[in-house]
mmCIF file of C-alpha atoms in Angstrom:
data_model
loop_
_atom_site.group_PDB
_atom_site.id
_atom_site.type_symbol
_atom_site.label_atom_id
_atom_site.label_comp_id
_atom_site.label_asym_id
_atom_site.label_seq_id
_atom_site.Cartn_x
_atom_site.Cartn_y
_atom_site.Cartn_z
ATOM 1 C CA UNK A 15 86.982 97.621 108.714
ATOM 2 C CA UNK A 16 85.367 97.967 105.138
ATOM 3 C CA UNK A 17 87.638 98.153 102.334
ATOM 4 C CA UNK A 18 87.209 97.972 98.111
ATOM 5 C CA UNK A 19 89.508 96.062 95.958
ATOM 6 C CA UNK A 20 89.425 93.590 93.196
ATOM 7 C CA UNK A 21 90.645 89.995 92.534
ATOM 8 C CA UNK A 22 90.666 90.323 88.792
ATOM 9 C CA UNK A 23 91.683 92.802 86.113
ATOM 10 C CA UNK A 24 88.247 93.509 84.681
ATOM 11 C CA UNK A 25 86.811 96.287 82.594
ATOM 12 C CA UNK A 26 85.470 99.031 84.896
ATOM 13 C CA UNK A 27 81.957 98.033 83.568
ATOM 14 C CA UNK A 28 81.894 94.505 84.878
ATOM 15 C CA UNK A 29 80.006 94.009 88.199
ATOM 16 C CA UNK A 30 83.225 92.574 89.835
ATOM 17 C CA UNK A 31 85.763 94.923 88.765
ATOM 18 C CA UNK A 32 85.601 96.364 92.323
ATOM 19 C CA UNK A 33 84.260 94.459 95.255
ATOM 20 C CA UNK A 34 83.443 95.488 98.888
ATOM 21 C CA UNK A 35 84.415 93.529 101.866
ATOM 22 C CA UNK A 36 85.252 93.220 105.524
ATOM 23 C CA UNK A 37 88.915 92.830 106.669
ATOM 24 C CA UNK A 38 90.717 93.359 109.795
ATOM 25 C CA UNK A 39 91.919 96.604 110.866
ATOM 26 C CA UNK A 40 95.499 96.900 110.711
ATOM 27 C CA UNK A 41 97.609 97.666 113.731
ATOM 28 C CA UNK A 42 100.269 100.799 114.129
ATOM 29 C CA UNK A 43 103.698 99.741 114.359
ATOM 30 C CA UNK A 44 107.209 101.234 114.039
ATOM 31 C CA UNK A 45 107.244 104.549 111.946
ATOM 32 C CA UNK A 46 103.692 103.511 110.630
ATOM 33 C CA UNK A 47 100.612 105.451 111.807
ATOM 34 C CA UNK A 48 96.920 104.084 111.413
ATOM 35 C CA UNK A 49 94.833 106.632 109.649
ATOM 36 C CA UNK A 50 91.169 107.016 109.824
ATOM 37 C CA UNK A 51 90.281 107.908 106.184
ATOM 38 C CA UNK A 52 87.695 110.677 105.566
ATOM 39 C CA UNK A 53 88.332 111.230 101.794
ATOM 40 C CA UNK A 54 90.306 109.835 98.966
ATOM 41 C CA UNK A 55 90.789 110.688 95.384
ATOM 42 C CA UNK A 56 91.854 108.864 92.206
ATOM 43 C CA UNK A 57 94.636 109.087 89.784
ATOM 44 C CA UNK A 58 95.570 107.474 86.410
ATOM 45 C CA UNK A 59 98.003 105.007 88.415
ATOM 46 C CA UNK A 60 94.874 103.597 90.094
ATOM 47 C CA UNK A 61 93.237 102.390 86.833
ATOM 48 C CA UNK A 62 96.595 101.362 85.635
ATOM 49 C CA UNK A 63 97.116 99.089 88.453
ATOM 50 C CA UNK A 64 93.667 97.834 88.264
ATOM 51 C CA UNK A 65 93.913 97.081 84.619
ATOM 52 C CA UNK A 66 97.332 95.126 84.637
ATOM 53 C CA UNK A 67 97.871 93.457 88.050
ATOM 54 C CA UNK A 68 95.647 90.441 87.857
ATOM 55 C CA UNK A 69 95.089 90.282 83.978
ATOM 56 C CA UNK A 70 95.082 86.434 83.633
ATOM 57 C CA UNK A 71 94.581 85.306 86.974
ATOM 58 C CA UNK A 72 92.421 85.388 90.109
ATOM 59 C CA UNK A 73 94.250 86.750 93.085
ATOM 60 C CA UNK A 74 93.859 84.590 96.169
ATOM 61 C CA UNK A 75 93.567 87.982 98.417
ATOM 62 C CA UNK A 76 91.493 91.079 97.341
ATOM 63 C CA UNK A 77 93.861 93.749 96.343
ATOM 64 C CA UNK A 78 93.360 97.460 97.730
ATOM 65 C CA UNK A 79 94.498 100.269 95.754
ATOM 66 C CA UNK A 80 94.370 103.879 96.029
ATOM 67 C CA UNK A 81 97.072 106.808 96.683
ATOM 68 C CA UNK A 82 95.521 109.922 97.960
ATOM 69 C CA UNK A 83 93.936 110.528 101.200
ATOM 70 C CA UNK A 84 92.985 112.502 104.203
ATOM 71 C CA UNK A 85 92.035 111.485 107.517
ATOM 72 C CA UNK A 86 92.688 111.534 111.212
ATOM 73 C CA UNK A 87 95.440 109.637 112.904
ATOM 74 C CA UNK A 88 94.025 106.725 114.981
ATOM 75 C CA UNK A 89 97.064 105.452 116.639
ATOM 76 C CA UNK A 90 100.937 105.523 116.163
ATOM 77 C CA UNK A 91 103.580 102.980 116.123
ATOM 78 C CA UNK A 92 106.255 102.962 118.829
ATOM 79 C CA UNK A 93 108.969 105.007 116.604
ATOM 80 C CA UNK A 94 106.500 107.741 115.384
ATOM 81 C CA UNK A 95 107.696 110.999 116.277
ATOM 82 C CA UNK A 96 106.088 113.483 113.697
ATOM 83 C CA UNK A 97 102.495 113.058 114.539
ATOM 84 C CA UNK A 98 100.202 112.117 117.419
ATOM 85 C CA UNK A 99 96.664 110.760 117.759
ATOM 86 C CA UNK A 100 94.197 113.214 116.744
ATOM 87 C CA UNK A 101 96.204 114.829 114.113
ATOM 88 C CA UNK A 102 94.662 115.737 110.638
ATOM 89 C CA UNK A 103 96.885 114.525 107.900
ATOM 90 C CA UNK A 104 97.113 114.219 104.017
ATOM 91 C CA UNK A 105 99.421 111.698 101.882
ATOM 92 C CA UNK A 106 99.733 109.877 98.832
ATOM 93 C CA UNK A 107 101.132 106.558 100.495
ATOM 94 C CA UNK A 108 103.404 103.692 99.026
ATOM 95 C CA UNK A 109 102.759 101.715 96.004
ATOM 96 C CA UNK A 110 104.161 98.616 97.552
ATOM 97 C CA UNK A 111 101.749 98.792 100.312
ATOM 98 C CA UNK A 112 97.967 98.147 100.696
ATOM 99 C CA UNK A 113 96.207 101.302 99.487
ATOM 100 C CA UNK A 114 93.805 103.871 100.670
ATOM 101 C CA UNK A 115 90.352 102.466 99.384
ATOM 102 C CA UNK A 116 89.480 101.536 102.894
ATOM 103 C CA UNK A 117 88.263 102.727 106.138
ATOM 104 C CA UNK A 118 91.491 102.799 107.794
ATOM 105 C CA UNK A 119 95.358 102.540 106.492
ATOM 106 C CA UNK A 120 98.751 102.071 107.674
ATOM 107 C CA UNK A 121 100.968 104.634 106.378
ATOM 108 C CA UNK A 122 104.862 105.568 107.208
ATOM 109 C CA UNK A 123 104.899 109.084 108.784
ATOM 110 C CA UNK A 124 107.822 110.031 106.488
ATOM 111 C CA UNK A 125 105.468 110.230 103.609
ATOM 112 C CA UNK A 126 102.753 112.207 105.526
ATOM 113 C CA UNK A 127 102.127 115.669 105.816
ATOM 114 C CA UNK A 128 99.905 117.826 108.027
ATOM 115 C CA UNK A 129 96.403 118.753 106.313
ATOM 116 C CA UNK A 130 96.221 122.323 105.199
ATOM 117 C CA UNK A 131 93.739 123.938 107.803
ATOM 118 C CA UNK A 132 91.863 125.834 105.341
ATOM 119 C CA UNK A 133 91.002 122.971 102.895
ATOM 120 C CA UNK A 134 87.981 120.768 103.302
ATOM 121 C CA UNK A 135 88.492 116.998 103.691
ATOM 122 C CA UNK A 136 87.711 116.579 100.008
ATOM 123 C CA UNK A 137 89.955 119.444 98.942
ATOM 124 C CA UNK A 138 92.754 118.163 100.679
ATOM 125 C CA UNK A 139 92.450 114.537 99.470
ATOM 126 C CA UNK A 140 92.906 115.891 95.924
ATOM 127 C CA UNK A 141 96.203 117.126 96.219
ATOM 128 C CA UNK A 142 99.019 114.856 97.584
ATOM 129 C CA UNK A 143 100.117 112.531 94.786
ATOM 130 C CA UNK A 144 99.696 115.411 92.234
ATOM 131 C CA UNK A 145 101.582 117.947 94.442
ATOM 132 C CA UNK A 146 104.443 115.493 95.221
ATOM 133 C CA UNK A 147 104.929 114.405 91.661
ATOM 134 C CA UNK A 148 105.121 118.128 90.497
ATOM 135 C CA UNK A 149 107.246 119.360 93.317
ATOM 136 C CA UNK A 150 109.646 116.439 92.997
ATOM 137 C CA UNK A 151 110.013 116.711 89.147
ATOM 138 C CA UNK A 152 110.511 120.723 89.368
ATOM 139 C CA UNK A 153 112.687 121.099 92.337
ATOM 140 C CA UNK A 154 114.251 117.740 92.859
ATOM 141 C CA UNK A 155 114.905 116.601 89.234
ATOM 142 C CA UNK A 156 114.976 119.537 86.833
ATOM 143 C CA UNK A 157 116.349 121.741 89.926
ATOM 144 C CA UNK A 158 114.338 124.620 88.913
ATOM 145 C CA UNK A 159 114.905 127.711 91.265
ATOM 146 C CA UNK A 160 114.322 131.521 91.888
ATOM 147 C CA UNK A 161 116.748 132.475 89.404
ATOM 148 C CA UNK A 162 114.598 130.853 86.741
ATOM 149 C CA UNK A 163 111.683 133.386 87.106
ATOM 150 C CA UNK A 164 110.474 134.668 83.737
ATOM 151 C CA UNK A 165 111.877 131.461 81.793
ATOM 152 C CA UNK A 166 109.358 129.487 79.613
ATOM 153 C CA UNK A 167 107.667 126.109 80.414
ATOM 154 C CA UNK A 168 105.593 124.079 78.131
ATOM 155 C CA UNK A 169 103.293 121.753 80.177
ATOM 156 C CA UNK A 170 101.963 119.008 77.912
ATOM 157 C CA UNK A 171 98.784 117.862 79.430
ATOM 158 C CA UNK A 172 97.568 120.956 81.229
ATOM 159 C CA UNK A 173 94.081 120.245 82.580
ATOM 160 C CA UNK A 174 94.783 116.834 84.197
ATOM 161 C CA UNK A 175 95.394 116.315 87.921
ATOM 162 C CA UNK A 176 99.209 116.690 87.633
ATOM 163 C CA UNK A 177 99.086 119.658 84.975
ATOM 164 C CA UNK A 178 96.459 121.742 86.896
ATOM 165 C CA UNK A 179 98.776 122.074 89.991
ATOM 166 C CA UNK A 180 101.840 122.144 87.737
ATOM 167 C CA UNK A 181 100.520 125.455 86.285
ATOM 168 C CA UNK A 182 99.986 126.790 89.803
ATOM 169 C CA UNK A 183 103.303 125.871 91.102
ATOM 170 C CA UNK A 184 105.449 126.999 88.081
ATOM 171 C CA UNK A 185 103.490 130.287 87.977
ATOM 172 C CA UNK A 186 102.747 131.207 91.600
ATOM 173 C CA UNK A 187 105.845 129.615 93.452
ATOM 174 C CA UNK A 188 108.563 130.240 90.508
ATOM 175 C CA UNK A 189 107.282 132.886 88.265
ATOM 176 C CA UNK A 190 107.545 130.884 85.210
ATOM 177 C CA UNK A 191 105.794 132.019 81.870
ATOM 178 C CA UNK A 192 103.570 128.834 81.491
ATOM 179 C CA UNK A 193 102.376 127.418 78.151
ATOM 180 C CA UNK A 194 99.840 124.684 78.783
ATOM 181 C CA UNK A 195 98.368 122.220 76.361
ATOM 182 C CA UNK A 196 94.471 121.523 76.130
ATOM 183 C CA UNK A 197 92.115 120.740 73.219
ATOM 184 C CA UNK A 198 88.745 121.157 74.510
ATOM 185 C CA UNK A 199 87.191 124.447 75.177
ATOM 186 C CA UNK A 200 86.334 123.456 79.086
ATOM 187 C CA UNK A 201 89.971 122.254 79.273
ATOM 188 C CA UNK A 202 91.301 125.316 77.870
ATOM 189 C CA UNK A 203 89.260 127.475 80.343
ATOM 190 C CA UNK A 204 90.366 125.378 83.221
ATOM 191 C CA UNK A 205 94.073 125.880 82.392
ATOM 192 C CA UNK A 206 93.603 129.558 82.424
ATOM 193 C CA UNK A 207 91.792 129.484 85.618
ATOM 194 C CA UNK A 208 94.795 127.619 87.185
ATOM 195 C CA UNK A 209 96.991 130.525 85.882
ATOM 196 C CA UNK A 210 98.567 129.422 82.420
ATOM 197 C CA UNK A 211 99.665 132.338 80.308
ATOM 198 C CA UNK A 212 99.067 130.613 77.041
ATOM 199 C CA UNK A 213 96.844 127.494 76.192
ATOM 200 C CA UNK A 214 97.776 125.832 73.122
ATOM 201 C CA UNK A 215 96.287 122.761 71.265
ATOM 202 C CA UNK A 216 98.434 119.597 71.533
ATOM 203 C CA UNK A 217 97.489 118.245 68.208
ATOM 204 C CA UNK A 218 99.690 120.578 66.320
ATOM 205 C CA UNK A 219 102.098 121.351 69.181
ATOM 206 C CA UNK A 220 105.303 122.937 67.300
ATOM 207 C CA UNK A 221 102.918 125.202 65.181
ATOM 208 C CA UNK A 222 100.712 126.238 68.161
ATOM 209 C CA UNK A 223 103.670 127.146 70.593
ATOM 210 C CA UNK A 224 105.398 129.050 67.946
ATOM 211 C CA UNK A 225 102.325 130.791 66.966
ATOM 212 C CA UNK A 226 102.107 131.702 70.457
ATOM 213 C CA UNK A 227 105.477 133.559 70.199
ATOM 214 C CA UNK A 228 107.764 131.123 71.411
ATOM 215 C CA UNK A 229 110.117 129.588 68.961
ATOM 216 C CA UNK A 230 111.864 127.307 71.631
ATOM 217 C CA UNK A 231 111.227 126.996 75.481
ATOM 218 C CA UNK A 232 113.404 126.838 78.412
ATOM 219 C CA UNK A 233 111.646 123.567 80.124
ATOM 220 C CA UNK A 234 109.123 121.155 78.814
ATOM 221 C CA UNK A 235 107.090 118.624 81.031
ATOM 222 C CA UNK A 236 105.131 115.733 79.911
ATOM 223 C CA UNK A 237 102.187 114.475 81.693
ATOM 224 C CA UNK A 238 100.437 112.566 78.784
ATOM 225 C CA UNK A 239 102.829 110.291 76.523
ATOM 226 C CA UNK A 240 106.450 110.790 75.974
ATOM 227 C CA UNK A 241 106.329 108.590 72.735
ATOM 228 C CA UNK A 242 103.695 110.853 71.133
ATOM 229 C CA UNK A 243 105.057 114.056 71.666
ATOM 230 C CA UNK A 244 108.814 113.315 71.581
ATOM 231 C CA UNK A 245 109.674 114.694 68.199
ATOM 232 C CA UNK A 246 107.858 117.994 69.182
ATOM 233 C CA UNK A 247 109.681 118.145 72.500
ATOM 234 C CA UNK A 248 113.006 117.983 70.672
ATOM 235 C CA UNK A 249 112.082 120.513 68.135
ATOM 236 C CA UNK A 250 110.727 122.930 70.532
ATOM 237 C CA UNK A 251 113.267 122.642 73.551
ATOM 238 C CA UNK A 252 115.894 125.202 73.890
ATOM 239 C CA UNK A 253 119.928 124.400 73.662
ATOM 240 C CA UNK A 254 120.934 123.529 77.136
ATOM 241 C CA UNK A 255 117.009 123.146 78.167
ATOM 242 C CA UNK A 256 115.470 120.407 80.297
ATOM 243 C CA UNK A 257 112.754 117.826 79.582
ATOM 244 C CA UNK A 258 110.893 115.992 82.473
ATOM 245 C CA UNK A 259 108.438 113.273 82.196
ATOM 246 C CA UNK A 260 106.014 111.126 84.063
ATOM 247 C CA UNK A 261 104.535 109.031 81.399
ATOM 248 C CA UNK A 262 105.027 105.400 80.504
ATOM 249 C CA UNK A 263 106.425 105.003 77.133
ATOM 250 C CA UNK A 264 105.772 101.767 75.112
ATOM 251 C CA UNK A 265 108.559 102.315 73.018
ATOM 252 C CA UNK A 266 112.198 103.502 73.555
ATOM 253 C CA UNK A 267 112.783 107.383 73.026
ATOM 254 C CA UNK A 268 115.825 108.520 71.016
ATOM 255 C CA UNK A 269 117.857 110.256 73.740
ATOM 256 C CA UNK A 270 120.599 110.921 71.311
ATOM 257 C CA UNK A 271 118.306 113.316 69.670
ATOM 258 C CA UNK A 272 119.026 115.754 72.612
ATOM 259 C CA UNK A 273 122.794 115.510 72.321
ATOM 260 C CA UNK A 274 123.191 118.360 69.740
ATOM 261 C CA UNK A 275 121.715 120.754 72.131
ATOM 262 C CA UNK A 276 123.110 119.355 75.268
ATOM 263 C CA UNK A 277 119.413 118.842 76.883
ATOM 264 C CA UNK A 278 118.744 117.091 80.019
ATOM 265 C CA UNK A 279 116.061 114.627 80.574
ATOM 266 C CA UNK A 280 114.491 113.611 83.706
ATOM 267 C CA UNK A 281 111.895 110.864 84.784
ATOM 268 C CA UNK A 282 109.775 111.476 87.828
ATOM 269 C CA UNK A 283 108.047 108.732 89.787
ATOM 270 C CA UNK A 284 106.654 109.994 93.036
ATOM 271 C CA UNK A 285 106.691 106.286 94.541
ATOM 272 C CA UNK A 286 110.548 106.134 94.127
ATOM 273 C CA UNK A 287 111.387 107.187 97.843
ATOM 274 C CA UNK A 288 108.911 104.901 99.491
ATOM 275 C CA UNK A 289 109.566 101.982 97.263
ATOM 276 C CA UNK A 290 113.362 102.009 98.024
ATOM 277 C CA UNK A 291 113.075 103.399 101.379
ATOM 278 C CA UNK A 292 115.771 106.084 100.303
ATOM 279 C CA UNK A 293 117.686 108.036 102.942
ATOM 280 C CA UNK A 294 115.593 111.030 101.976
ATOM 281 C CA UNK A 295 112.197 109.624 102.369
ATOM 282 C CA UNK A 296 111.314 112.242 104.855
ATOM 283 C CA UNK A 297 111.508 114.794 102.039
ATOM 284 C CA UNK A 298 107.824 114.047 101.111
ATOM 285 C CA UNK A 299 106.702 115.076 104.425
ATOM 286 C CA UNK A 300 108.588 118.353 104.241
ATOM 287 C CA UNK A 301 107.048 118.928 100.795
ATOM 288 C CA UNK A 302 103.666 118.122 101.869
ATOM 289 C CA UNK A 303 104.096 120.445 104.855
ATOM 290 C CA UNK A 304 105.582 123.301 102.781
ATOM 291 C CA UNK A 305 102.523 123.119 100.352
ATOM 292 C CA UNK A 306 100.146 123.160 103.216
ATOM 293 C CA UNK A 307 101.486 126.462 104.209
ATOM 294 C CA UNK A 308 100.908 127.574 100.629
ATOM 295 C CA UNK A 309 97.356 126.637 100.560
ATOM 296 C CA UNK A 310 96.882 128.369 103.838
ATOM 297 C CA UNK A 311 98.363 131.776 102.505
ATOM 298 C CA UNK A 312 96.341 131.383 99.061
ATOM 299 C CA UNK A 313 99.449 131.072 96.790
ATOM 300 C CA UNK A 314 97.935 127.667 95.309
ATOM 301 C CA UNK A 315 94.381 126.408 95.566
ATOM 302 C CA UNK A 316 92.914 122.796 95.487
ATOM 303 C CA UNK A 317 92.500 121.210 92.016
ATOM 304 C CA UNK A 318 89.225 119.216 93.073
ATOM 305 C CA UNK A 319 86.731 119.367 90.158
ATOM 306 C CA UNK A 320 84.233 116.602 91.286
ATOM 307 C CA UNK A 321 83.284 115.138 94.415
ATOM 308 C CA UNK A 322 81.288 111.946 95.010
ATOM 309 C CA UNK A 323 79.446 111.488 98.230
ATOM 310 C CA UNK A 324 79.893 107.771 99.852
ATOM 311 C CA UNK A 325 82.538 104.952 100.037
ATOM 312 C CA UNK A 326 81.185 102.442 97.537
ATOM 313 C CA UNK A 327 81.997 100.278 94.567
ATOM 314 C CA UNK A 328 79.621 102.471 92.617
ATOM 315 C CA UNK A 329 81.518 105.618 93.220
ATOM 316 C CA UNK A 330 84.868 103.991 92.606
ATOM 317 C CA UNK A 331 83.695 102.585 89.311
ATOM 318 C CA UNK A 332 82.195 105.912 88.519
ATOM 319 C CA UNK A 333 85.590 107.783 89.289
ATOM 320 C CA UNK A 334 87.734 105.277 87.278
ATOM 321 C CA UNK A 335 85.447 105.394 84.358
ATOM 322 C CA UNK A 336 85.711 109.067 84.192
ATOM 323 C CA UNK A 337 89.589 108.837 84.401
ATOM 324 C CA UNK A 338 89.639 106.141 81.778
ATOM 325 C CA UNK A 339 87.726 108.266 79.311
ATOM 326 C CA UNK A 340 90.727 110.649 79.028
ATOM 327 C CA UNK A 341 88.554 113.407 79.396
ATOM 328 C CA UNK A 342 88.297 114.421 83.114
ATOM 329 C CA UNK A 343 89.521 117.819 84.260
ATOM 330 C CA UNK A 344 91.300 118.413 87.694
ATOM 331 C CA UNK A 345 90.821 115.809 90.367
ATOM 332 C CA UNK A 346 87.939 113.519 91.236
ATOM 333 C CA UNK A 347 87.331 113.087 95.020
ATOM 334 C CA UNK A 348 85.474 110.649 97.055
ATOM 335 C CA UNK A 349 84.104 111.748 100.406
ATOM 336 C CA UNK A 350 83.260 109.098 102.946
#
């Protein structure tokens, strides 16, 4: 099979930042299925792993990354019960395993969902990682529920892949009042299209949120930089409120600053369940299936904003470059 990977952590402009090569097609085993991939999408985790996993070395084996895919089940391991050959599936995968930047991939059935019937291959490929991230953060970590309908949520980073589906789920599934941050006209417009009630500029966060009519908010989720916005979050969160983050802080955060308000703080990493083979790992299968129904009945819509045609090093470099610019909106997909 064809795969695309890297041996060194090189700037995306370098010719060998991605290399195309042939490798053996893996064989289905145990609870793993072999999926023929038809489309993938890229996420910030992709370029972070590419930039950092082979900094001062040349890897012996070419590393295949990528954590969003849609495709058709080609074969199943002996313990697979949730899917059969020919099923259309979508998934984000496992960061400890070989990624989706290939023609075929092995993936554990417990972290795979049925592809939404009304979405194209490209639309479906855009969704798993961001959707799982938001669902777990909202419902498994913060434990937002129906009784929270009408409460206020501040989303820091509303126009990115995670922020886009977070706006939709918060608004359409829970009924929260959503304040999203975006600084450019096009990203502000995108947030409004996803359903945000208010869009504010993150460059003057406290002032902007308060000018929108909120002295404090019930929930805050950070999809950008917990260090950069920590003081603003401490100021804006209501007493007994909750803050969640997916970002990677380079400095410690002062959790003590939340004590006076009895505020809870939650980390979310979508790969935790698969990395540690947790007892509830199958939860991701159920989330993806639940979300498929929400796509099919029109409650939520795909957040794809750009689709590149053809599985090639050129398209992967282009997608990574767009993400690294920090100005991409929604999701970027590569269709095979």
